[in-house]
Coordinates of C-alpha atoms in Angstrom, one line a residue:
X1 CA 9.2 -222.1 106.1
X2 CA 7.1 -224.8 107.6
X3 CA 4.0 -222.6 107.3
X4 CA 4.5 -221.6 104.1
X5 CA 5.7 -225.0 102.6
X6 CA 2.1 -226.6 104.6
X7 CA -0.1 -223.7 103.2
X8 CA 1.3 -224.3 99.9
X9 CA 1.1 -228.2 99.8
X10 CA -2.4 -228.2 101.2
X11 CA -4.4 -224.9 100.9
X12 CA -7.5 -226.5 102.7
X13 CA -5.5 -227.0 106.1
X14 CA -5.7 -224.1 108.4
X15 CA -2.0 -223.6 109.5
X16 CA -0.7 -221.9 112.2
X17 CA 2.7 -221.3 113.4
X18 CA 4.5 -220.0 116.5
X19 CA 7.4 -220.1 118.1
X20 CA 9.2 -220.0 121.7
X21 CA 11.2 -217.3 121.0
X22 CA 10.0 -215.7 117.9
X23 CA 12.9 -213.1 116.5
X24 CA 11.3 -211.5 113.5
X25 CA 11.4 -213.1 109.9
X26 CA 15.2 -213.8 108.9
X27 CA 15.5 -212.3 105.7
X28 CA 17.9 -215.9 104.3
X29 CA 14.3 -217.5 105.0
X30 CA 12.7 -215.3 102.5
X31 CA 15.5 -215.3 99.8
X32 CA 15.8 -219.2 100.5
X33 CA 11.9 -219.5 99.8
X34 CA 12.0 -217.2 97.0
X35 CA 14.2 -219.5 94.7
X36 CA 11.6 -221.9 95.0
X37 CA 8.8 -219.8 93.9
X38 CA 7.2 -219.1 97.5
X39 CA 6.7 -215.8 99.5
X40 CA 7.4 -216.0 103.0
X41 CA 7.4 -212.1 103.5
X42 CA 4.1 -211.5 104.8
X43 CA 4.6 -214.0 107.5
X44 CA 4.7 -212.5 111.2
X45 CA 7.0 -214.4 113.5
X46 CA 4.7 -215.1 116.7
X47 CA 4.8 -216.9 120.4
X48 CA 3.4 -219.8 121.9
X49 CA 1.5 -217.7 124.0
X50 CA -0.1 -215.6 121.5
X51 CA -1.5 -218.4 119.2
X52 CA -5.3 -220.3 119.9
X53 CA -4.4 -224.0 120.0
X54 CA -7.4 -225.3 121.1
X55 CA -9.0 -226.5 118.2
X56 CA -5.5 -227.9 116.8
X57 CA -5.3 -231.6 115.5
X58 CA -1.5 -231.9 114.8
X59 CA 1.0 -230.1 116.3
X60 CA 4.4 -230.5 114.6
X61 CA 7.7 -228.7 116.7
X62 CA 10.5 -228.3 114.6
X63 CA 13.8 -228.1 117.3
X64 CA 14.4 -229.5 120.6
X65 CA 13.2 -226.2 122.6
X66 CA 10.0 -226.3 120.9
X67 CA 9.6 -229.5 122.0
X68 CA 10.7 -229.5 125.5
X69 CA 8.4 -226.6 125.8
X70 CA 5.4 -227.7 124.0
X71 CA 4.9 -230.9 125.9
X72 CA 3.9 -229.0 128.8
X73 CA 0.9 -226.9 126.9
X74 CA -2.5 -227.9 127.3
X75 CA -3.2 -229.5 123.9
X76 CA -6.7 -230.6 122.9
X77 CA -6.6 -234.6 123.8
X78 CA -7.5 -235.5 120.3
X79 CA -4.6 -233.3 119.1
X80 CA -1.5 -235.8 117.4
X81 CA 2.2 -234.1 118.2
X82 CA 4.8 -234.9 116.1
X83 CA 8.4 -234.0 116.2
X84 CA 11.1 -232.9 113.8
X85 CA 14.1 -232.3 115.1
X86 CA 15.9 -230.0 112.8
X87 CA 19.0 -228.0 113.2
X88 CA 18.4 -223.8 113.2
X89 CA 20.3 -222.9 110.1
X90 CA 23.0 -220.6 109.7
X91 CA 24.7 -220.4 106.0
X92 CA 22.5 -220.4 103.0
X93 CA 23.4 -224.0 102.5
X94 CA 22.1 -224.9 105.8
X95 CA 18.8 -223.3 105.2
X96 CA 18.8 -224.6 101.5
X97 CA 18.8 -228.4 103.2
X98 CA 16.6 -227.4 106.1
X99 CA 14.3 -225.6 103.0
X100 CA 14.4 -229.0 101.4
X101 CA 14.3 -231.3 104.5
X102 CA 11.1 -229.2 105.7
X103 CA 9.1 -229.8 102.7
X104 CA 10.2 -234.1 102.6
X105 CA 8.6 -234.4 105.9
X106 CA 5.6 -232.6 105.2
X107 CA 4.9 -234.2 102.1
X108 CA 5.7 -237.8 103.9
X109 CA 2.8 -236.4 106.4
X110 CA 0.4 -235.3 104.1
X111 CA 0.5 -239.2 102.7
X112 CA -1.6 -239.7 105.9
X113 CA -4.2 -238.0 104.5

């Protein structure tokens, strides 16, 4: 959701995503995106590993095992981490909020800019 909500919000950002223990798209992500007009079906759900971050400038982890993992990766020096610390939903209300809490915080980051 980040991905898409980032892409969306700022089309001149390239945006990558992983994750540290990517499971496939959940299909509530896509219906939960879908009422708000975005398409999060072509995404591919991929690891850490698998993803170049040495050009990154931000990094932005979304749950605590992203985090504890991610501090230990060799980011770029001039890279800025940030951390969000939002609960994996469940219920379609839990990813409606986490939908909605997602898109706050990025627009309160793109502000930076």
């Amino acid at each position: 959701m980040a991905e898409c909500w980032l892409k969306n919000l700022k089309s001149d950002f390239t945006v990558l995503s992983a994750g540290t223990k990517p499971d496939g798209l959940s299909p509530q992500a896509v219906k939960i995106m879908k009422e708000v007009g975005l398409d999060v079906s072509d995404q591919v759900s991929k690891h850490l590993d698998n993803v170049e971050w040495t050009k990154a400038d931000y990094a932005i982890t979304l749950c605590g095992s992203a985090n504890e993992t991610c501090v230990n990766m060799n980011w770029p020096e001039t890279c800025q981490r940030n951390h969000w610390p939002i609960k994996d939903p469940k219920s379609d209300e839990e990813y409606r909020n986490v939908r909605d809490e997602i898109k706050q915080r990025i627009e309160r980051f793109l502000e930076e800019f």
